[in-house]
Short mmCIF file of C-alpha atoms in Angstrom, two decimals:
data_model
loop_
_atom_site.label_atom_id
_atom_site.label_comp_id
_atom_site.label_asym_id
_atom_site.label_seq_id
_atom_site.Cartn_x
_atom_site.Cartn_y
_atom_site.Cartn_z
CA UNK A 9 103.80 -38.99 127.90
CA UNK A 10 107.24 -37.47 127.33
CA UNK A 11 107.59 -35.33 124.22
CA UNK A 12 111.33 -34.66 124.26
CA UNK A 13 111.15 -31.30 126.05
CA UNK A 14 112.26 -30.39 129.57
CA UNK A 15 109.63 -31.33 132.13
CA UNK A 16 108.69 -28.75 134.74
CA UNK A 17 110.23 -28.12 138.12
CA UNK A 18 107.79 -28.12 141.02
CA UNK A 19 108.42 -25.81 143.95
CA UNK A 20 106.33 -26.05 147.12
CA UNK A 21 104.36 -23.01 148.20
CA UNK A 22 106.76 -22.32 151.10
CA UNK A 23 109.65 -22.59 148.59
CA UNK A 24 111.57 -24.91 150.90
CA UNK A 25 111.72 -27.76 148.43
CA UNK A 26 112.39 -27.87 144.69
CA UNK A 27 112.32 -31.07 142.68
CA UNK A 28 112.29 -32.08 139.03
CA UNK A 29 109.13 -33.73 137.79
CA UNK A 30 109.76 -36.88 135.79
CA UNK A 31 106.28 -37.46 134.44
CA UNK A 32 102.82 -35.97 134.16
CA UNK A 33 101.58 -38.38 136.83
CA UNK A 34 104.23 -37.13 139.25
CA UNK A 35 103.23 -33.54 138.56
CA UNK A 36 99.60 -34.40 139.27
CA UNK A 37 100.58 -36.09 142.53
CA UNK A 38 102.64 -33.08 143.66
CA UNK A 39 99.78 -30.69 142.93
CA UNK A 40 97.39 -32.88 144.89
CA UNK A 41 99.81 -32.90 147.86
CA UNK A 42 99.92 -29.11 147.82
CA UNK A 43 96.13 -28.93 147.75
CA UNK A 44 95.88 -31.35 150.69
CA UNK A 45 98.48 -29.34 152.62
CA UNK A 46 96.55 -26.14 152.07
CA UNK A 47 99.14 -24.46 149.82
CA UNK A 48 96.57 -24.14 147.02
CA UNK A 49 93.01 -22.92 147.51
CA UNK A 50 91.47 -24.45 144.40
CA UNK A 51 91.87 -27.61 142.40
CA UNK A 52 93.35 -27.02 138.90
CA UNK A 53 93.18 -30.73 138.06
CA UNK A 54 89.57 -31.00 136.98
CA UNK A 55 90.56 -30.74 133.30
CA UNK A 56 94.10 -32.06 133.72
CA UNK A 57 95.02 -34.93 131.38
CA UNK A 58 98.45 -36.49 132.07
CA UNK A 59 98.69 -37.92 128.57
CA UNK A 60 98.66 -34.45 127.07
CA UNK A 61 101.44 -33.00 129.19
CA UNK A 62 104.04 -31.03 127.20
CA UNK A 63 102.34 -31.83 123.89
CA UNK A 64 101.94 -28.19 122.96
CA UNK A 65 105.46 -27.46 124.10
CA UNK A 66 106.85 -29.58 121.28
CA UNK A 67 106.12 -26.74 118.87
CA UNK A 68 107.30 -24.14 121.36
CA UNK A 69 110.81 -25.44 120.78
CA UNK A 70 110.80 -24.14 117.18
CA UNK A 71 113.87 -22.12 116.25
CA UNK A 72 114.74 -20.20 113.13
CA UNK A 73 116.97 -22.31 110.89
CA UNK A 74 117.55 -20.42 107.64
CA UNK A 75 115.98 -18.41 104.82
CA UNK A 76 116.45 -19.41 101.21
CA UNK A 77 115.74 -17.72 97.90
CA UNK A 78 116.92 -20.52 95.65
CA UNK A 79 116.26 -24.23 95.52
CA UNK A 80 119.97 -24.93 95.79
CA UNK A 81 119.97 -23.30 99.23
CA UNK A 82 117.38 -25.65 100.74
CA UNK A 83 118.50 -27.89 103.62
CA UNK A 84 119.04 -31.59 102.99
CA UNK A 85 115.85 -33.24 101.79
CA UNK A 86 115.58 -35.70 104.68
CA UNK A 87 113.26 -36.06 107.64
CA UNK A 88 109.84 -34.44 107.75
CA UNK A 89 108.57 -30.95 107.09
CA UNK A 90 105.20 -29.21 106.85
CA UNK A 91 104.79 -26.04 104.81
CA UNK A 92 102.51 -23.08 105.49
CA UNK A 93 101.18 -21.20 102.46
CA UNK A 94 98.62 -18.47 101.97
CA UNK A 95 97.82 -15.06 100.61
CA UNK A 96 99.98 -12.30 101.99
CA UNK A 97 97.16 -10.96 104.16
CA UNK A 98 95.89 -14.31 105.47
CA UNK A 99 97.74 -14.15 108.79
CA UNK A 100 100.28 -16.87 108.04
CA UNK A 101 103.09 -15.49 110.21
CA UNK A 102 100.69 -14.81 113.09
CA UNK A 103 99.46 -18.41 112.98
CA UNK A 104 103.00 -19.77 113.11
CA UNK A 105 103.82 -17.49 116.04
CA UNK A 106 100.75 -18.65 117.97
CA UNK A 107 101.56 -22.29 117.26
CA UNK A 108 105.13 -21.89 118.49
CA UNK A 109 104.26 -19.47 121.31
CA UNK A 110 106.90 -17.08 119.97
CA UNK A 111 105.66 -13.76 118.63
CA UNK A 112 109.08 -12.99 117.19
CA UNK A 113 109.65 -16.23 115.29
CA UNK A 114 107.88 -15.53 112.00
CA UNK A 115 108.08 -11.93 110.94
CA UNK A 116 104.76 -10.10 110.98
CA UNK A 117 104.12 -6.74 109.39
CA UNK A 118 101.31 -4.28 108.78
CA UNK A 119 102.45 -4.40 105.13
CA UNK A 120 101.39 -7.77 103.65
CA UNK A 121 103.91 -9.61 101.53
CA UNK A 122 107.02 -9.17 103.64
CA UNK A 123 107.75 -12.91 103.56
CA UNK A 124 109.77 -13.03 100.34
CA UNK A 125 111.90 -16.10 101.05
CA UNK A 126 111.29 -19.65 102.16
CA UNK A 127 111.85 -19.54 105.92
CA UNK A 128 112.74 -22.71 107.81
CA UNK A 129 112.10 -23.33 111.49
CA UNK A 130 113.62 -26.38 113.14
CA UNK A 131 111.75 -28.50 115.67
CA UNK A 132 114.48 -31.10 116.06
CA UNK A 133 117.11 -32.79 113.91
CA UNK A 134 114.54 -34.32 111.56
CA UNK A 135 111.42 -32.12 111.74
CA UNK A 136 110.85 -28.64 110.33
CA UNK A 137 108.13 -26.05 109.76
CA UNK A 138 108.37 -24.08 106.51
CA UNK A 139 106.98 -20.57 105.93
CA UNK A 140 106.46 -20.12 102.19
CA UNK A 141 106.36 -16.69 100.48
CA UNK A 142 102.98 -15.00 100.66
CA UNK A 143 101.17 -14.59 97.37
CA UNK A 144 98.49 -12.54 95.70
CA UNK A 145 98.53 -9.28 97.64
CA UNK A 146 102.09 -8.08 98.04
CA UNK A 147 102.92 -4.82 96.31
CA UNK A 148 106.01 -5.95 94.43
CA UNK A 149 107.08 -5.98 90.82
CA UNK A 150 105.82 -8.58 88.36
CA UNK A 151 109.37 -9.90 88.06
CA UNK A 152 109.58 -10.58 91.79
CA UNK A 153 106.16 -12.23 91.77
CA UNK A 154 107.29 -14.47 88.93
CA UNK A 155 110.39 -15.43 90.92
CA UNK A 156 108.24 -16.22 93.98
CA UNK A 157 105.88 -18.33 91.90
CA UNK A 158 108.77 -20.25 90.35
CA UNK A 159 110.35 -20.87 93.76
CA UNK A 160 107.06 -22.02 95.27
CA UNK A 161 106.29 -24.29 92.34
CA UNK A 162 109.76 -25.85 92.38
CA UNK A 163 109.59 -26.43 96.13
CA UNK A 164 106.17 -28.09 96.07
CA UNK A 165 107.04 -30.33 93.12
CA UNK A 166 110.44 -31.54 94.24
CA UNK A 167 110.53 -31.65 98.04
CA UNK A 168 110.47 -35.30 99.08
CA UNK A 169 110.39 -34.59 102.83
CA UNK A 170 107.24 -32.47 102.53
CA UNK A 171 104.54 -34.30 104.51
CA UNK A 172 101.67 -31.87 104.04
CA UNK A 173 100.56 -28.33 103.30
CA UNK A 174 98.77 -25.95 105.65
CA UNK A 175 96.85 -23.50 103.46
CA UNK A 176 95.66 -20.34 105.19
CA UNK A 177 92.72 -18.29 103.94
CA UNK A 178 91.06 -15.25 105.47
CA UNK A 179 87.66 -16.68 106.44
CA UNK A 180 86.01 -13.52 105.13
CA UNK A 181 87.53 -14.03 101.66
CA UNK A 182 88.14 -17.76 101.09
CA UNK A 183 88.84 -19.63 97.88
CA UNK A 184 90.60 -16.97 95.87
CA UNK A 185 92.14 -18.03 92.56
CA UNK A 186 95.51 -19.07 93.91
CA UNK A 187 93.87 -20.88 96.83
CA UNK A 188 91.91 -23.08 94.45
CA UNK A 189 95.02 -23.63 92.33
CA UNK A 190 96.91 -24.92 95.36
CA UNK A 191 94.02 -27.19 96.28
CA UNK A 192 94.02 -28.62 92.75
CA UNK A 193 97.78 -29.06 92.85
CA UNK A 194 97.63 -30.93 96.18
CA UNK A 195 94.87 -33.16 94.82
CA UNK A 196 96.86 -34.04 91.70
CA UNK A 197 100.04 -34.63 93.71
CA UNK A 198 98.30 -36.57 96.49
CA UNK A 199 99.80 -34.18 99.04
CA UNK A 200 97.87 -33.99 102.34
CA UNK A 201 96.16 -30.63 102.78
CA UNK A 202 94.73 -28.88 105.82
CA UNK A 203 93.08 -25.48 105.53
CA UNK A 204 93.01 -22.82 108.24
CA UNK A 205 90.24 -20.27 107.85
CA UNK A 206 91.96 -17.49 109.73
CA UNK A 207 90.66 -14.38 111.48
CA UNK A 208 87.50 -16.18 112.55
CA UNK A 209 87.20 -13.63 115.37
CA UNK A 210 86.21 -11.10 112.70
CA UNK A 211 82.94 -12.95 112.01
CA UNK A 212 80.00 -13.85 114.20
CA UNK A 213 79.34 -17.53 114.80
CA UNK A 214 76.80 -17.89 112.02
CA UNK A 215 78.94 -16.19 109.38
CA UNK A 216 82.00 -18.22 110.42
CA UNK A 217 80.00 -21.45 110.15
CA UNK A 218 78.83 -20.44 106.69
CA UNK A 219 82.41 -19.77 105.58
CA UNK A 220 83.47 -23.16 106.91
CA UNK A 221 80.65 -24.91 105.10
CA UNK A 222 81.47 -23.08 101.86
CA UNK A 223 85.03 -24.39 101.87
CA UNK A 224 83.91 -27.90 102.89
CA UNK A 225 81.50 -27.93 99.96
CA UNK A 226 84.28 -26.90 97.60
CA UNK A 227 86.62 -29.59 98.93
CA UNK A 228 84.12 -32.43 98.69
CA UNK A 229 84.48 -32.90 94.92
CA UNK A 230 87.89 -31.24 94.56
CA UNK A 231 89.83 -32.98 97.35
CA UNK A 232 87.64 -34.97 99.76
CA UNK A 233 90.60 -36.12 101.85
CA UNK A 234 91.50 -32.53 102.76
CA UNK A 235 90.43 -31.05 106.09
CA UNK A 236 89.44 -27.53 107.11
CA UNK A 237 88.91 -25.62 110.34
CA UNK A 238 88.32 -22.16 111.74
CA UNK A 239 91.29 -20.43 113.35
CA UNK A 240 91.98 -17.20 115.20
CA UNK A 241 95.48 -16.08 116.07
CA UNK A 242 93.99 -13.31 118.21
CA UNK A 243 91.93 -15.64 120.39
CA UNK A 244 94.16 -18.69 119.81
CA UNK A 245 91.11 -20.74 118.91
CA UNK A 246 91.71 -23.76 116.70
CA UNK A 247 95.29 -24.27 117.86
CA UNK A 248 94.59 -27.74 119.28
CA UNK A 249 93.13 -28.94 115.98
CA UNK A 250 96.14 -27.61 114.10
CA UNK A 251 98.50 -29.38 116.49
CA UNK A 252 96.65 -32.67 115.99
CA UNK A 253 97.14 -32.43 112.22
CA UNK A 254 100.83 -31.57 112.56
CA UNK A 255 101.39 -34.40 115.06
CA UNK A 256 100.02 -36.89 112.54
CA UNK A 257 102.03 -35.57 109.60
CA UNK A 258 105.28 -35.18 111.50
CA UNK A 259 104.87 -38.55 113.28
CA UNK A 260 105.09 -36.89 116.67
CA UNK A 261 102.84 -39.40 118.44
CA UNK A 262 104.55 -42.38 116.88
CA UNK A 263 108.15 -41.31 117.44
CA UNK A 264 107.66 -38.66 120.09
CA UNK A 265 111.25 -37.40 120.07
#
């Protein structure tokens, strides 16, 4: 399956031949030839699935588009976009960087709350990822917090191209007041919601499972259509699940551009 990104170039082990690969099936065939010829000692194809080739790379193409502090500065409200929201210490920027395989894309800091604007990242001409200002922890004035809240509220209420919200919570401290407010808002607005319980590497398996069940139990009456998963930017666990949700919302599988 072709996802609109450059396909790899295959070079033989003796480096005498270089050719562009036009499909996942061709790549598989070239690897098998190298194995048969003795250029490769082991078979890397046991878990290889041609249909998934370059799927992850779609999000690796993300590029910074612009930062806005006012609604009037937003890009044209066309196409599709997915927003990431969360408390300032929930690991939102780290999650975006893992998703896009670019540690410099979303700014990370040891001081939570550095994301003070709405940051746009372009995937293509019609699809965008949106990094919303962190909330709840940042050490800023009440006036600035009020401005952030107003900007966030205006964005969520008016943005027609918004296809869904990724809400990030530290799995050790889920369902804080603003988290539950956002869940309620998504339920009332019928906006698709997917929750990432971040920093799952900080908990053992049992504690992480308990945190997951706690949030699932909260969602069942509040917003049964919402989904939730564990996620670790450090170990990159949960990335495939996140990509599946984004693919559906951004119509990647259907349009595949």
